[in-house]
Amino acid sequence: MTTSIIPTLQNLYDVTQENQDNRGYCTLQWRRGKLLVKVPGQVKQPYLPALDSKRSLVECLQHSPVSLVSIDPKLGEASLRFWADACEEAQKPIFLSIPTGKKLPFRQLQRLIDWIAALGLLLLLSPVMLGLIVLMQVYSPGSLFCHEWRVGERGKLFQAMSFCTYNTTSLERWMSKYNLNNLPQLFNVLRGDMSLTGSRCWTLEDAVQLNKLPTSWEVEAQSHLLHLDGQTL
């Protein structure tokens, strides 16, 4: 993949702390069809022009044999979103490089229960959702649905659906108060992105902050999530 991006490897640079926020500064490793995107160390590496443009990165991913991308949360929220957007457009799955813990027993049974429950709830709540769509078109015209990157099972990144509520109207504030804006996420459950009974999905901001905590990712994810704003990192 890198040979299609860089004509020569003569343009080298020293990675320093002050320029690590640049998307072009990262370490790419190839391992059995997987592209590992990591934080650079204090080593000389070739500069990757494709990382400055999402369009260029998408083209590189599309023409590469990469089967999936694994990215380090230490790169920061902006880089995670940049790579996630590019991978989605290139139709390459992207995973966050985090400890995944033990595989849950009866996973297929849980998936079946989630699917049946989500389908039943969608059928039951479809009149409510249609009513909300009509009200939103009347009182807050604009985009109906928003998509936000979330971290799901085994660290897989996916786009969670929700009604667009920016709390600018009384209707939007009311929907947010009772979590009605999250009803479209039942479609994510049907697709297998989320679970009604399993662990919750993290936002990219949650994932980056949890990665900074000193103890294990899984333990902190369970015990500190509700107190992230008060953490001293």
Short mmCIF file of C-alpha atoms in Angstrom, two decimals:
data_model
loop_
_atom_site.label_atom_id
_atom_site.label_comp_id
_atom_site.label_asym_id
_atom_site.label_seq_id
_atom_site.Cartn_x
_atom_site.Cartn_y
_atom_site.Cartn_z
CA MET A 1 0.00 0.00 0.00
CA THR A 2 2.74 2.48 0.91
CA THR A 3 4.55 1.96 -2.40
CA SER A 4 1.47 3.22 -4.24
CA ILE A 5 1.48 6.38 -2.13
CA ILE A 6 5.15 7.30 -1.94
CA PRO A 7 7.36 7.42 -5.06
CA THR A 8 10.55 7.31 -2.95
CA LEU A 9 11.43 6.95 0.70
CA GLN A 10 13.94 9.81 0.68
CA ASN A 11 11.52 12.31 2.21
CA LEU A 12 12.04 11.31 5.85
CA TYR A 13 11.27 13.23 9.00
CA ASP A 14 11.82 12.95 12.72
CA VAL A 15 8.56 12.41 14.57
CA THR A 16 8.42 14.82 17.49
CA GLN A 17 5.81 15.44 20.16
CA GLU A 18 4.83 18.83 18.75
CA ASN A 19 3.67 17.50 15.38
CA GLN A 20 2.03 14.24 16.38
CA ASP A 21 -1.42 15.81 16.01
CA ASN A 22 -0.95 15.88 12.24
CA ARG A 23 -2.87 13.06 10.58
CA GLY A 24 0.12 12.28 8.37
CA TYR A 25 2.21 11.33 11.37
CA CYS A 26 1.41 7.75 12.27
CA THR A 27 2.92 4.31 11.97
CA LEU A 28 1.34 1.92 9.47
CA GLN A 29 1.97 -1.80 9.83
CA TRP A 30 0.77 -4.59 7.57
CA ARG A 31 -0.13 -7.88 9.22
CA ARG A 32 -1.96 -10.72 7.46
CA GLY A 33 -4.28 -8.49 5.48
CA LYS A 34 -4.82 -6.08 8.36
CA LEU A 35 -3.63 -2.48 8.35
CA LEU A 36 -2.53 -1.40 11.83
CA VAL A 37 -2.56 2.37 12.40
CA LYS A 38 -0.48 3.29 15.44
CA VAL A 39 1.00 6.28 17.22
CA PRO A 40 4.50 7.02 15.86
CA GLY A 41 7.56 6.64 18.03
CA GLN A 42 10.79 8.61 18.02
CA VAL A 43 11.93 7.11 14.73
CA LYS A 44 12.43 8.26 11.15
CA GLN A 45 9.46 7.40 8.95
CA PRO A 46 8.33 8.30 5.44
CA TYR A 47 5.78 11.06 5.17
CA LEU A 48 2.47 9.81 3.76
CA PRO A 49 0.79 12.44 1.57
CA ALA A 50 -2.38 10.34 1.34
CA LEU A 51 -3.06 10.97 5.02
CA ASP A 52 -3.54 14.68 4.33
CA SER A 53 -6.57 14.04 2.12
CA LYS A 54 -9.50 11.77 2.82
CA ARG A 55 -10.08 11.35 -0.92
CA SER A 56 -6.52 10.10 -1.43
CA LEU A 57 -6.74 7.76 1.54
CA VAL A 58 -10.03 6.34 0.28
CA GLU A 59 -8.49 5.62 -3.13
CA CYS A 60 -5.49 3.92 -1.51
CA LEU A 61 -7.72 1.75 0.65
CA GLN A 62 -9.95 0.83 -2.28
CA HIS A 63 -6.99 -0.32 -4.39
CA SER A 64 -5.26 -2.19 -1.58
CA PRO A 65 -5.77 -5.79 -0.38
CA VAL A 66 -6.54 -4.52 3.13
CA SER A 67 -9.31 -6.62 4.68
CA LEU A 68 -9.74 -4.45 7.78
CA VAL A 69 -8.14 -1.51 9.57
CA SER A 70 -7.20 -1.50 13.25
CA ILE A 71 -6.48 1.93 14.73
CA ASP A 72 -4.94 2.97 18.04
CA PRO A 73 -7.21 5.26 20.14
CA LYS A 74 -4.09 7.15 21.26
CA LEU A 75 -4.14 8.91 17.89
CA GLY A 76 -7.01 11.04 19.16
CA GLU A 77 -10.65 11.62 18.29
CA ALA A 78 -10.00 13.69 15.14
CA SER A 79 -7.77 11.00 13.60
CA LEU A 80 -10.20 8.25 14.56
CA ARG A 81 -13.04 10.07 12.82
CA PHE A 82 -10.86 10.83 9.78
CA TRP A 83 -9.92 7.17 9.33
CA ALA A 84 -13.44 5.95 10.11
CA ASP A 85 -14.96 8.22 7.45
CA ALA A 86 -12.38 7.08 4.90
CA CYS A 87 -12.87 3.39 5.71
CA GLU A 88 -16.64 3.73 5.44
CA GLU A 89 -16.33 5.30 2.00
CA ALA A 90 -13.80 2.66 0.94
CA GLN A 91 -16.06 -0.07 2.37
CA LYS A 92 -13.36 -1.37 4.69
CA PRO A 93 -14.28 -2.36 8.28
CA ILE A 94 -12.40 -0.46 10.96
CA PHE A 95 -11.79 -1.55 14.54
CA LEU A 96 -10.43 0.27 17.56
CA SER A 97 -7.35 -1.42 18.96
CA ILE A 98 -8.58 -2.09 22.51
CA PRO A 99 -8.75 -5.14 24.80
CA THR A 100 -11.87 -7.07 23.86
CA GLY A 101 -12.11 -9.34 26.89
CA LYS A 102 -13.50 -12.85 26.90
CA LYS A 103 -15.98 -13.98 24.30
CA LEU A 104 -19.46 -14.13 25.78
CA PRO A 105 -21.15 -17.55 25.83
CA PHE A 106 -24.36 -18.06 23.86
CA ARG A 107 -23.52 -15.05 21.66
CA GLN A 108 -25.68 -16.31 18.78
CA LEU A 109 -28.64 -16.77 21.12
CA GLN A 110 -28.20 -13.25 22.47
CA ARG A 111 -28.01 -11.93 18.92
CA LEU A 112 -31.26 -13.70 18.03
CA ILE A 113 -33.00 -12.30 21.12
CA ASP A 114 -31.77 -8.80 20.27
CA TRP A 115 -33.01 -9.11 16.69
CA ILE A 116 -36.47 -10.34 17.70
CA ALA A 117 -36.80 -7.71 20.44
CA ALA A 118 -35.66 -4.87 18.15
CA LEU A 119 -38.04 -5.95 15.39
CA GLY A 120 -40.93 -6.15 17.85
CA LEU A 121 -40.13 -2.72 19.30
CA LEU A 122 -39.88 -1.19 15.83
CA LEU A 123 -43.29 -2.56 14.89
CA LEU A 124 -44.75 -1.39 18.20
CA LEU A 125 -43.15 2.06 18.13
CA SER A 126 -43.41 2.75 14.40
CA PRO A 127 -46.51 4.99 14.87
CA VAL A 128 -44.58 6.99 17.49
CA MET A 129 -41.56 7.34 15.20
CA LEU A 130 -43.73 8.39 12.26
CA GLY A 131 -45.46 10.94 14.48
CA LEU A 132 -42.09 12.33 15.59
CA ILE A 133 -40.96 12.60 11.98
CA VAL A 134 -44.07 14.61 11.09
CA LEU A 135 -43.64 16.89 14.11
CA MET A 136 -39.95 17.43 13.33
CA GLN A 137 -40.76 18.38 9.75
CA VAL A 138 -43.30 20.92 11.00
CA TYR A 139 -41.49 22.46 13.99
CA SER A 140 -37.81 21.92 13.15
CA PRO A 141 -37.39 21.33 9.40
CA GLY A 142 -34.04 20.05 8.26
CA SER A 143 -32.17 16.77 8.42
CA LEU A 144 -34.19 14.07 10.16
CA PHE A 145 -31.43 11.61 10.96
CA CYS A 146 -27.92 12.04 12.31
CA HIS A 147 -25.11 9.51 12.40
CA GLU A 148 -22.40 9.34 15.04
CA TRP A 149 -19.42 7.02 15.21
CA ARG A 150 -19.61 4.53 18.07
CA VAL A 151 -17.38 1.71 19.29
CA GLY A 152 -19.23 -1.59 19.36
CA GLU A 153 -18.41 -5.22 20.02
CA ARG A 154 -14.72 -6.16 19.67
CA GLY A 155 -13.95 -2.49 19.07
CA LYS A 156 -15.74 -2.28 15.72
CA LEU A 157 -16.63 1.26 14.67
CA PHE A 158 -20.10 1.85 13.26
CA GLN A 159 -22.50 4.72 12.60
CA ALA A 160 -25.24 4.95 15.23
CA MET A 161 -28.50 6.47 13.98
CA SER A 162 -30.59 9.01 15.86
CA PHE A 163 -33.08 11.76 15.23
CA CYS A 164 -31.34 15.11 14.79
CA THR A 165 -32.04 17.06 17.97
CA TYR A 166 -29.90 20.09 18.67
CA ASN A 167 -32.08 21.24 21.59
CA THR A 168 -33.00 24.44 19.79
CA THR A 169 -36.76 23.87 19.91
CA SER A 170 -39.08 22.68 22.65
CA LEU A 171 -39.82 19.54 20.62
CA GLU A 172 -36.14 18.63 20.36
CA ARG A 173 -35.56 19.27 24.06
CA TRP A 174 -38.55 17.08 24.91
CA MET A 175 -37.30 14.28 22.65
CA SER A 176 -33.83 14.42 24.20
CA LYS A 177 -35.24 14.46 27.73
CA TYR A 178 -37.03 11.14 27.18
CA ASN A 179 -34.36 9.65 24.84
CA LEU A 180 -36.84 9.50 21.97
CA ASN A 181 -34.09 10.78 19.68
CA ASN A 182 -32.35 7.40 20.05
CA LEU A 183 -35.26 5.30 18.77
CA PRO A 184 -33.65 4.88 15.30
CA GLN A 185 -30.83 2.95 16.99
CA LEU A 186 -33.19 -0.03 16.92
CA PHE A 187 -32.12 -0.32 13.27
CA ASN A 188 -28.52 -0.61 14.48
CA VAL A 189 -29.61 -3.47 16.73
CA LEU A 190 -31.23 -5.21 13.76
CA ARG A 191 -27.96 -4.89 11.83
CA GLY A 192 -25.99 -6.37 14.72
CA ASP A 193 -24.08 -3.18 15.52
CA MET A 194 -25.58 -2.81 18.99
CA SER A 195 -27.17 -5.00 21.64
CA LEU A 196 -30.20 -4.37 23.82
CA THR A 197 -28.87 -6.63 26.57
CA GLY A 198 -25.08 -6.46 26.29
CA SER A 199 -22.58 -3.76 27.21
CA ARG A 200 -23.16 -0.24 25.95
CA CYS A 201 -21.38 1.30 22.98
CA TRP A 202 -18.83 4.06 23.52
CA THR A 203 -18.50 7.32 21.65
CA LEU A 204 -15.10 8.10 20.15
CA GLU A 205 -14.57 10.68 22.88
CA ASP A 206 -15.31 8.06 25.56
CA ALA A 207 -12.90 5.61 23.95
CA VAL A 208 -10.06 8.14 23.76
CA GLN A 209 -10.52 9.22 27.39
CA LEU A 210 -10.85 5.67 28.69
CA ASN A 211 -7.61 4.79 26.92
CA LYS A 212 -5.82 7.46 28.99
CA LEU A 213 -6.85 5.92 32.31
CA PRO A 214 -4.08 4.00 34.09
CA THR A 215 -5.86 0.67 34.64
CA SER A 216 -7.32 -1.83 32.20
CA TRP A 217 -9.73 -0.63 29.52
CA GLU A 218 -12.58 -2.98 30.43
CA VAL A 219 -12.51 -2.23 34.17
CA GLU A 220 -12.41 1.53 33.69
CA ALA A 221 -15.09 1.37 31.01
CA GLN A 222 -17.46 -0.17 33.53
CA SER A 223 -16.57 1.84 36.63
CA HIS A 224 -15.65 5.31 35.34
CA LEU A 225 -17.81 6.00 32.31
CA LEU A 226 -20.36 8.09 34.19
CA HIS A 227 -17.58 10.16 35.77
CA LEU A 228 -15.40 10.93 32.77
CA ASP A 229 -16.07 14.66 33.01
CA GLY A 230 -14.70 14.67 36.54
CA GLN A 231 -11.59 12.61 35.84
CA THR A 232 -8.16 14.16 36.07
CA LEU A 233 -6.33 12.65 33.13
#
